[in-house]
Tab-separated table of C-alpha atoms and ligand atoms in Angstrom:
chain	number	residue	atom	x	y	z
A	1	UNK	CA	0.000	0.000	0.000
A	2	UNK	CA	1.489	3.349	-1.028
A	3	UNK	CA	1.567	5.996	1.691
A	4	UNK	CA	1.049	9.607	0.625
A	5	UNK	CA	3.095	12.293	2.292
A	6	UNK	CA	3.199	16.068	2.127
A	7	UNK	CA	6.359	18.107	2.627
A	8	UNK	CA	6.215	21.518	4.253
A	9	UNK	CA	9.371	23.245	3.046
A	10	UNK	CA	11.764	22.597	0.182
A	11	UNK	CA	14.931	24.220	1.516
A	12	UNK	CA	18.152	22.358	2.248
A	13	UNK	CA	16.615	19.535	4.284
A	14	UNK	CA	13.396	19.380	2.242
A	15	UNK	CA	15.417	18.998	-0.935
A	16	UNK	CA	17.611	16.299	0.653
A	17	UNK	CA	14.506	14.441	1.823
A	18	UNK	CA	12.862	14.594	-1.603
A	19	UNK	CA	16.075	13.395	-3.241
A	20	UNK	CA	16.141	10.256	-1.072
A	21	UNK	CA	12.442	9.531	-1.551
A	22	UNK	CA	12.629	10.013	-5.336
A	23	UNK	CA	15.595	7.651	-5.622
A	24	UNK	CA	14.719	4.549	-3.577
A	25	UNK	CA	16.853	1.990	-5.451
A	26	UNK	CA	19.261	0.169	-3.162
A	27	UNK	CA	17.674	1.603	-0.022
A	28	UNK	CA	15.046	0.061	2.283
A	29	UNK	CA	12.144	-1.340	0.178
A	30	UNK	CA	9.664	0.668	2.282
A	31	UNK	CA	10.845	3.782	0.445
A	32	UNK	CA	9.308	2.436	-2.743
A	33	UNK	CA	5.889	2.663	-1.068
A	34	UNK	CA	6.058	6.399	-0.318
A	35	UNK	CA	4.655	9.045	-2.654
A	36	UNK	CA	5.191	12.775	-2.208
A	37	UNK	CA	1.861	14.219	-3.276
A	38	UNK	CA	2.316	17.829	-2.183
A	39	UNK	CA	5.220	20.117	-1.378
A	40	UNK	CA	4.577	23.447	0.326
A	41	UNK	CA	6.929	26.342	-0.410
A	42	UNK	CA	6.953	30.070	0.274
A	43	UNK	CA	7.665	31.092	-3.314
A	44	UNK	CA	7.059	29.338	-6.637
A	45	UNK	CA	9.718	31.400	-8.407
A	46	UNK	CA	12.796	30.000	-6.671
A	47	UNK	CA	14.881	27.593	-8.806
A	48	UNK	CA	14.669	24.041	-7.374
A	49	UNK	CA	17.147	21.157	-7.389
A	50	UNK	CA	14.365	18.559	-7.548
A	51	UNK	CA	11.563	18.558	-10.077
A	52	UNK	CA	7.970	17.501	-9.409
A	53	UNK	CA	5.073	17.032	-11.783
A	54	UNK	CA	2.787	20.024	-12.192
A	55	UNK	CA	0.516	20.698	-9.241
A	56	UNK	CA	2.672	19.056	-6.543
A	57	UNK	CA	4.383	22.266	-5.463
A	58	UNK	CA	2.079	24.796	-3.826
A	59	UNK	CA	2.284	27.915	-1.693
A	60	UNK	CA	-0.942	26.915	0.056
A	61	UNK	CA	0.579	25.221	3.102
A	62	UNK	CA	-2.797	24.713	4.748
A	63	UNK	CA	-3.985	22.656	1.779
A	64	UNK	CA	-1.296	20.103	2.713
A	65	UNK	CA	-2.240	19.685	6.367
A	66	UNK	CA	-5.923	19.537	5.372
A	67	UNK	CA	-5.512	17.105	2.433
A	68	UNK	CA	-7.500	13.939	3.273
A	69	UNK	CA	-5.201	11.758	1.145
A	70	UNK	CA	-2.011	12.695	2.983
A	71	UNK	CA	-1.119	10.376	5.877
A	72	UNK	CA	2.160	11.951	6.984
A	73	UNK	CA	3.061	15.649	7.092
A	74	UNK	CA	6.802	16.312	7.060
A	75	UNK	CA	7.479	19.738	8.569
A	76	UNK	CA	10.807	21.181	7.405
A	77	UNK	CA	10.022	24.902	7.577
A	78	UNK	CA	11.925	25.642	10.781
A	79	UNK	CA	10.994	28.522	13.099
A	80	UNK	CA	8.011	28.768	15.408
A	81	UNK	CA	5.211	29.998	13.159
A	82	UNK	CA	3.575	28.924	10.950
A	83	UNK	CA	5.288	25.598	11.819
A	84	UNK	CA	3.494	25.214	15.168
A	85	UNK	CA	0.027	25.984	13.792
A	86	UNK	CA	0.497	23.732	10.775
A	87	UNK	CA	1.716	20.828	12.942
A	88	UNK	CA	-1.285	21.238	15.260
A	89	UNK	CA	-3.662	21.413	12.288
A	90	UNK	CA	-2.134	18.259	10.777
A	91	UNK	CA	-2.568	16.480	14.117
A	92	UNK	CA	-6.157	17.684	14.396
A	93	UNK	CA	-6.709	16.067	10.982
A	94	UNK	CA	-5.206	12.829	12.355
A	95	UNK	CA	-2.049	12.974	10.306
A	96	UNK	CA	1.260	11.734	11.601
A	97	UNK	CA	4.002	14.339	11.716
A	98	UNK	CA	7.730	14.121	11.108
A	99	UNK	CA	9.705	17.244	11.938
A	100	UNK	CA	13.289	18.504	12.046
A	101	UNK	CA	12.212	21.588	13.983
A	102	UNK	CA	14.022	21.690	17.339
A	103	UNK	CA	12.855	25.223	18.143
A	104	UNK	CA	9.148	24.438	17.889
A	105	UNK	CA	9.452	21.066	19.626
A	106	UNK	CA	11.565	22.423	22.506
A	107	UNK	CA	9.085	25.258	23.132
A	108	UNK	CA	5.744	23.707	22.195
A	109	UNK	CA	6.409	19.978	22.608
A	110	UNK	CA	4.017	19.793	25.551
A	111	UNK	CA	1.097	21.198	23.552
A	112	UNK	CA	2.003	19.238	20.404
A	113	UNK	CA	2.389	15.862	22.147
A	114	UNK	CA	-0.794	16.341	24.188
A	115	UNK	CA	-2.664	16.935	20.902
A	116	UNK	CA	-0.912	14.015	19.185
A	117	UNK	CA	-1.734	11.572	21.983
A	118	UNK	CA	-5.338	12.728	21.952
A	119	UNK	CA	-5.540	12.251	18.171
A	120	UNK	CA	-3.633	8.930	18.222
A	121	UNK	CA	-0.873	10.049	15.850
A	122	UNK	CA	2.915	10.066	16.015
A	123	UNK	CA	5.171	13.118	16.037
A	124	UNK	CA	8.711	11.940	15.322
A	125	UNK	CA	11.757	14.207	15.465
A	126	UNK	CA	14.969	12.257	14.884
A	127	UNK	CA	16.334	15.059	12.665
A	128	UNK	CA	15.788	17.768	15.298
A	129	UNK	CA	18.946	16.886	17.249
A	130	UNK	CA	22.335	15.887	15.872
A	131	UNK	CA	21.350	15.979	12.172
A	132	UNK	CA	22.200	12.551	10.786
A	133	UNK	CA	23.243	11.050	14.134
A	134	UNK	CA	20.693	8.569	15.444
A	135	UNK	CA	20.113	9.801	19.003
A	136	UNK	CA	16.351	10.200	19.521
A	137	UNK	CA	15.436	6.604	18.784
A	138	UNK	CA	18.381	5.212	20.775
A	139	UNK	CA	17.254	7.257	23.798
A	140	UNK	CA	13.628	6.179	23.333
A	141	UNK	CA	14.327	2.535	22.578
A	142	UNK	CA	17.823	1.054	22.446
A	143	UNK	CA	18.915	2.556	25.789
A	144	UNK	CA	15.510	2.225	27.444
A	145	UNK	CA	16.689	-0.411	29.905
A	146	UNK	CA	19.089	2.047	31.517
A	147	UNK	CA	18.761	4.702	34.171
A	148	UNK	CA	20.295	7.612	32.335
A	149	UNK	CA	22.651	9.625	34.546
A	150	UNK	CA	23.977	12.197	32.076
A	151	UNK	CA	23.745	13.383	28.489
A	152	UNK	CA	26.583	15.650	27.397
A	153	UNK	CA	26.679	16.853	23.830
A	154	UNK	CA	28.471	18.961	21.304
A	155	UNK	CA	25.245	19.576	19.414
A	156	UNK	CA	25.872	22.767	17.520
A	157	UNK	CA	28.149	22.458	14.519
A	158	UNK	CA	28.583	26.194	13.916
A	159	UNK	CA	30.036	26.879	17.356
A	160	UNK	CA	32.129	23.725	17.257
A	161	UNK	CA	33.563	24.862	13.934
A	162	UNK	CA	34.332	28.334	15.341
A	163	UNK	CA	35.957	27.008	18.538
A	164	UNK	CA	37.957	24.382	16.598
A	165	UNK	CA	39.221	27.044	14.185
A	166	UNK	CA	40.063	29.440	17.038
A	167	UNK	CA	42.047	26.605	18.652
A	168	UNK	CA	43.854	25.607	15.462
A	169	UNK	CA	44.699	29.155	14.312
A	170	UNK	CA	45.014	31.011	17.633
A	171	UNK	CA	42.413	33.423	16.255
A	172	UNK	CA	39.816	35.468	18.113
A	173	UNK	CA	36.067	34.830	17.985
A	174	UNK	CA	35.149	37.823	15.786
A	175	UNK	CA	37.518	37.056	12.939
A	176	UNK	CA	36.628	33.353	12.821
A	177	UNK	CA	32.910	34.174	12.866
A	178	UNK	CA	33.312	36.525	9.902
A	179	UNK	CA	35.268	33.890	7.992
A	180	UNK	CA	32.691	31.194	8.869
A	181	UNK	CA	29.923	33.473	7.568
A	182	UNK	CA	31.818	34.065	4.315
A	183	UNK	CA	32.238	30.293	3.878
A	184	UNK	CA	28.552	29.677	4.612
A	185	UNK	CA	29.252	27.719	7.836
A	186	UNK	CA	27.595	30.380	9.982
A	187	UNK	CA	24.315	32.195	9.358
A	188	UNK	CA	24.224	35.931	8.568
A	189	UNK	CA	22.401	36.267	11.907
A	190	UNK	CA	24.466	33.865	14.038
A	191	UNK	CA	22.569	34.509	17.296
A	192	UNK	CA	20.803	31.148	17.641
A	193	UNK	CA	24.069	29.287	17.205
A	194	UNK	CA	26.711	31.437	18.916
A	195	UNK	CA	24.542	32.370	21.904
A	196	UNK	CA	23.798	28.713	22.594
A	197	UNK	CA	20.044	28.914	21.894
A	198	UNK	CA	20.082	26.163	19.256
A	199	UNK	CA	22.021	23.847	21.586
A	200	UNK	CA	19.607	24.703	24.413
A	201	UNK	CA	16.620	23.688	22.256
A	202	UNK	CA	18.342	20.405	21.486
A	203	UNK	CA	19.386	19.513	25.038
A	204	UNK	CA	15.839	20.275	26.245
A	205	UNK	CA	14.616	17.607	23.809
A	206	UNK	CA	17.322	15.076	24.730
A	207	UNK	CA	16.818	15.642	28.466
A	208	UNK	CA	13.125	15.040	28.160
A	209	UNK	CA	13.764	11.702	26.452
A	210	UNK	CA	16.626	10.589	28.681
A	211	UNK	CA	15.103	11.636	31.992
A	212	UNK	CA	11.503	10.667	31.343
A	213	UNK	CA	9.733	13.981	31.946
A	214	UNK	CA	8.853	17.122	30.077
A	215	UNK	CA	11.244	20.032	30.203
A	216	UNK	CA	10.509	23.744	29.960
A	217	UNK	CA	12.825	25.365	27.449
A	218	UNK	CA	13.245	28.438	29.655
A	219	UNK	CA	14.706	26.210	32.399
A	220	UNK	CA	17.852	25.579	30.337
A	221	UNK	CA	20.673	27.825	31.609
A	222	UNK	CA	22.306	29.119	28.451
A	223	UNK	CA	25.617	30.885	27.775
A	224	UNK	CA	27.145	31.223	24.311
A	225	UNK	CA	30.709	31.487	23.041
A	226	UNK	CA	31.057	35.228	22.305
A	227	UNK	CA	33.122	35.762	25.479
A	228	UNK	CA	35.697	33.066	24.634
A	229	UNK	CA	38.996	34.615	23.541
A	230	UNK	CA	42.209	33.354	21.975
A	231	UNK	CA	43.876	33.982	25.366
A	232	UNK	CA	41.437	31.607	27.100
A	233	UNK	CA	42.070	28.938	24.510
A	234	UNK	CA	45.838	29.269	25.010
A	235	UNK	CA	45.538	29.088	28.820
A	236	UNK	CA	43.188	26.123	28.541
A	237	UNK	CA	45.712	24.418	26.280
A	238	UNK	CA	48.521	24.993	28.794
A	239	UNK	CA	46.342	23.594	31.581
A	240	UNK	CA	45.501	20.447	29.563
A	241	UNK	CA	42.061	21.385	28.198
A	242	UNK	CA	40.246	22.309	24.998
A	243	UNK	CA	37.239	24.650	25.033
A	244	UNK	CA	33.934	23.256	23.721
A	245	UNK	CA	30.343	24.475	23.848
A	246	UNK	CA	28.734	21.677	25.842
A	247	UNK	CA	25.051	21.014	26.368
A	248	UNK	CA	24.630	19.130	29.625
A	249	UNK	CA	21.685	17.311	31.170
A	250	UNK	CA	22.641	15.582	34.364
A	251	UNK	CA	20.699	13.954	37.141
A	252	UNK	CA	21.391	14.954	40.739
A	253	UNK	CA	19.717	13.389	43.722
A	254	UNK	CA	17.744	16.159	45.421
A	255	UNK	CA	16.310	16.077	48.935
A	256	UNK	CA	13.089	14.387	47.890
A	257	UNK	CA	13.408	13.395	44.265
A	258	UNK	CA	15.656	13.401	41.284
A	259	UNK	CA	16.634	16.858	40.128
A	260	UNK	CA	17.977	17.693	36.728
A	261	UNK	CA	20.795	20.065	35.795
A	262	UNK	CA	20.258	21.588	32.372
A	263	UNK	CA	22.876	23.893	30.981
A	264	UNK	CA	24.654	25.068	27.845
A	265	UNK	CA	27.976	26.872	28.215
A	266	UNK	CA	31.532	26.977	26.930
A	267	UNK	CA	33.475	24.422	28.934
A	268	UNK	CA	37.107	23.439	29.447
A	269	UNK	CA	37.192	19.743	28.502
A	270	UNK	CA	40.223	17.611	29.501
A	271	UNK	CA	42.199	16.746	26.384
A	272	UNK	CA	41.791	13.007	26.987
A	273	UNK	CA	37.976	13.213	27.331
A	274	UNK	CA	36.040	11.565	24.458
A	275	UNK	CA	34.377	14.903	23.534
A	276	UNK	CA	37.705	16.774	23.313
A	277	UNK	CA	38.549	15.334	19.910
A	278	UNK	CA	35.241	16.260	18.234
A	279	UNK	CA	36.240	19.041	15.858
A	280	UNK	CA	34.831	21.128	13.031
A	281	UNK	CA	31.136	21.006	12.247
A	282	UNK	CA	30.741	17.516	13.716
A	283	UNK	CA	28.427	16.729	16.608
A	284	UNK	CA	28.726	14.110	19.336
A	285	UNK	CA	26.550	13.064	22.246
A	286	UNK	CA	27.947	11.147	25.208
A	287	UNK	CA	25.246	9.286	27.120
A	288	UNK	CA	25.908	7.664	30.459
A	289	UNK	CA	23.534	5.221	32.031
A	290	UNK	CA	23.247	2.382	34.447
A	291	UNK	CA	24.140	-0.409	33.776
A	292	UNK	CA	25.378	0.549	30.290
A	293	UNK	CA	28.198	2.919	31.227
A	294	UNK	CA	29.166	5.375	28.517
A	295	UNK	CA	28.171	5.346	24.868
A	296	UNK	CA	29.064	8.090	22.393
A	297	UNK	CA	27.167	8.982	19.235
A	298	UNK	CA	29.211	10.860	16.654
A	299	UNK	CA	28.574	12.183	13.149
A	300	UNK	CA	27.446	15.009	10.913
A	301	UNK	CA	25.116	17.261	12.906
A	302	UNK	CA	23.699	19.217	9.972
A	303	UNK	CA	23.541	19.364	6.188
A	304	UNK	CA	21.037	18.249	3.584
A	305	UNK	CA	21.972	14.578	3.277
A	306	UNK	CA	22.579	13.723	6.950
A	307	UNK	CA	19.481	15.553	8.199
A	308	UNK	CA	17.335	14.072	5.426
A	309	UNK	CA	18.618	10.610	6.393
A	310	UNK	CA	17.102	11.153	9.861
A	311	UNK	CA	13.857	12.604	8.453
A	312	UNK	CA	13.355	9.662	6.108
A	313	UNK	CA	14.056	7.138	8.890
A	314	UNK	CA	11.122	8.632	10.821
A	315	UNK	CA	8.885	8.540	7.749
A	316	UNK	CA	9.805	4.864	7.276
A	317	UNK	CA	8.940	4.090	10.886
A	318	UNK	CA	5.447	5.439	10.428
A	319	UNK	CA	5.005	3.795	7.029
A	320	UNK	CA	6.006	0.439	8.564
A	321	UNK	CA	3.398	0.868	11.296
A	322	UNK	CA	0.698	1.924	8.829
A	323	UNK	CA	1.451	-1.076	6.654
A	324	UNK	CA	1.622	-3.638	9.446
A	325	UNK	CA	-1.211	-2.606	11.727
A	326	UNK	CA	-3.177	0.015	9.825
A	327	UNK	CA	-4.535	3.115	11.526
A	328	UNK	CA	-4.871	2.519	15.239
A	329	UNK	CA	-5.547	4.829	18.133
A	330	UNK	CA	-3.221	2.814	20.368
A	331	UNK	CA	0.199	4.387	19.991
A	332	UNK	CA	3.404	2.406	20.364
A	333	UNK	CA	4.806	3.710	23.691
A	334	UNK	CA	8.361	3.276	22.411
A	335	UNK	CA	7.711	5.787	19.617
A	336	UNK	CA	5.171	8.204	21.084
A	337	UNK	CA	5.594	10.616	23.996
A	338	UNK	CA	4.354	9.102	27.256
A	339	UNK	CA	5.559	11.752	29.693
A	340	UNK	CA	3.036	13.005	32.199
A	341	UNK	CA	5.072	15.396	34.329
A	342	UNK	CA	7.762	18.080	34.127
A	343	UNK	CA	11.305	17.365	35.358
A	344	UNK	CA	12.468	19.296	38.419
A	345	UNK	CA	15.349	21.526	37.452
A	346	UNK	CA	18.169	22.423	39.843
A	347	UNK	CA	18.743	26.213	39.930
A	348	UNK	CA	22.121	27.147	38.443
A	349	UNK	CA	23.321	28.703	41.758
A	350	UNK	CA	22.956	25.322	43.475
A	351	UNK	CA	24.957	23.357	40.908
A	352	UNK	CA	28.441	22.227	41.839
A	353	UNK	CA	30.964	22.598	39.068
A	354	UNK	CA	34.576	23.582	38.441
A	355	UNK	CA	35.397	27.063	37.161
A	356	UNK	CA	38.166	28.623	35.109
A	357	UNK	CA	38.423	32.377	35.617
A	358	UNK	CA	40.766	34.907	34.060
A	359	UNK	CA	41.415	38.126	35.979
A	360	UNK	CA	43.182	41.237	34.731
A	361	UNK	CA	44.957	42.891	37.638
A	362	UNK	CA	47.454	45.612	38.392
A	363	UNK	CA	50.710	43.872	39.256
A	364	UNK	CA	50.870	44.892	42.930
A	365	UNK	CA	51.632	42.854	46.078
A	366	UNK	CA	48.853	40.866	47.744
A	367	UNK	CA	46.429	40.295	44.856
A	368	UNK	CA	46.880	36.525	44.648
A	369	UNK	CA	46.726	36.320	48.448
A	370	UNK	CA	43.472	38.307	48.434
A	371	UNK	CA	41.985	36.022	45.778
A	372	UNK	CA	42.910	32.942	47.848
A	373	UNK	CA	41.447	34.368	51.055
A	374	UNK	CA	38.234	35.598	49.433
A	375	UNK	CA	37.608	32.322	47.648
A	376	UNK	CA	38.458	30.437	50.853
A	377	UNK	CA	36.047	32.549	52.933
A	378	UNK	CA	33.296	31.563	50.478
A	379	UNK	CA	34.107	27.843	50.577
A	380	UNK	CA	35.614	27.918	47.100
A	381	UNK	CA	38.590	25.600	46.991
A	382	UNK	CA	41.223	26.332	44.346
A	383	UNK	CA	42.946	23.767	42.178
A	384	UNK	CA	45.470	26.107	40.534
A	385	UNK	CA	46.432	29.774	40.295
A	386	UNK	CA	48.806	30.896	37.549
A	387	UNK	CA	50.095	34.268	36.470
A	388	UNK	CA	51.803	33.897	33.120
A	389	UNK	CA	50.970	36.657	30.683
A	390	UNK	CA	50.393	40.385	30.593
A	391	UNK	CA	47.972	42.509	28.605
A	392	UNK	CA	49.763	45.831	28.481
A	393	UNK	CA	50.431	46.799	32.111
A	394	UNK	CA	47.881	44.365	33.482
A	395	UNK	CA	48.804	40.916	34.761
A	396	UNK	CA	46.655	37.973	33.722
A	397	UNK	CA	45.830	35.690	36.636
A	398	UNK	CA	44.097	32.421	35.811
A	399	UNK	CA	42.336	30.470	38.534
A	400	UNK	CA	40.875	26.969	38.284
A	401	UNK	CA	38.649	25.819	41.147
A	402	UNK	CA	37.720	22.408	42.466
A	403	UNK	CA	34.006	21.477	42.355
A	404	UNK	CA	32.279	24.363	44.083
A	405	UNK	CA	28.757	25.634	44.498
A	406	UNK	CA	28.075	28.200	41.757
A	407	UNK	CA	26.322	30.547	44.210
A	408	UNK	CA	29.386	30.625	46.526
A	409	UNK	CA	31.672	31.186	43.569
A	410	UNK	CA	29.605	34.141	42.325
A	411	UNK	CA	29.555	35.710	45.812
A	412	UNK	CA	33.349	35.449	45.981
A	413	UNK	CA	33.671	37.073	42.541
A	414	UNK	CA	31.431	39.970	43.625
A	415	UNK	CA	33.796	40.615	46.544
A	416	UNK	CA	36.885	40.288	44.352
A	417	UNK	CA	35.521	42.813	41.841
A	418	UNK	CA	35.625	45.410	44.631
A	419	UNK	CA	39.381	45.095	45.102
A	420	UNK	CA	40.957	48.178	43.571
A	421	UNK	CA	43.813	46.235	41.969
A	422	UNK	CA	41.372	44.086	39.959
A	423	UNK	CA	40.786	45.742	36.591
A	424	UNK	CA	38.304	43.225	35.193
A	425	UNK	CA	37.261	39.580	35.004
A	426	UNK	CA	37.126	38.983	31.239
A	427	UNK	CA	36.387	35.251	31.322
A	428	UNK	CA	34.444	32.898	33.517
A	429	UNK	CA	34.196	29.405	32.023
A	430	UNK	CA	33.243	26.072	33.479
A	431	UNK	CA	35.475	23.020	33.575
A	432	UNK	CA	34.177	19.504	32.933
B	501	HSE	N1	22.597	25.446	13.162
B	501	HSE	C1	22.845	24.105	13.567
B	501	HSE	C2	24.325	23.905	13.840
B	501	HSE	C3	22.454	23.067	12.550
B	501	HSE	O1	25.140	24.800	13.615
B	501	HSE	O2	24.660	22.829	14.308
B	501	HSE	C4	21.018	22.765	12.547
B	501	HSE	O3	20.592	22.207	13.744
């Protein structure tokens, strides 16, 4: 039985998806049973890499989600609206949905899954995180026997490219960003990537799957990479680290229940850590669970082909279900969303982590002593203090702490800022 699908969007990923579906030879036989009957685009005038027979391409996106013949709507528009409304309308019409849209799923997943469960349809999103890397289905199914303890990912290729290039060339953030934009690796408006928002959307989705509860996107503590300088990368190197933008979801036992840490920030990663060697636009996700231990997923986190590979795998999943059991209102719990509650998130001030901090100070007696005493008074134990370089007249003092409570660390910094000899604190980074 052929299954009719409608694509919303024919950009990079839409084109990649159509190319796979229109060329099924040598791939899974299920692909031969899928017909693209409509493709929704914003403009009919744009030149297209894939050709469809007359009438398939339309600017009337609503006609796709309302088409009674279409069983699966594949949303590849990106952005919040009209993606959210079209997904909800497709669900209301009892269509299954496949999406690559991390922004809409991270922010409106609760509403979308409640509607999908009510309507008895699937909303699958393998392509939303890690591009071509299989990570959603492994978390839902293959790793389901484990208690997940942490998910740590490099899940934004743009920032990983920028940090890798800064490390390789000793260059500063601004110049590498400009070059990345010229090469098409970074968007003209790089905000979502460089400020960590894209990674925050993705870790919200992964956390929800790994920790068995819904997650509010605004609960993800998010810091981007604009503050990372060539000097920090050099100091990190000397101390045995590389700097990566990590997205972290980690369970901590709270007083009464499990609490979840959710954060995105530039992080000093020990050079021998599995995530330290992930360079360029690649993504990787390190999952730790009990009894499994660690497993790392690595691969291309973006791009037409890899992302389309994930989109088509979701389409195939639904086609297989439609062909084997027909339309049913009983959803497979290993594919649908079965969460009933929101995870409890630990406030950032209460999280214990290690910090790297770079101070610029006048080179006068007593500054390092004052730092030691002030940190000590606030229960912040130091692992190392080095003074190597100068910026003009100002000495650079780099401090690495042991695991300390973020709130205590911030209080100590507020006191240190008041010392006259301290000019500024240009960098505060966390250490894995
Ligand atoms: N903008 C993302 C990245 C790719 O740089 O990784 C799409 O998720």
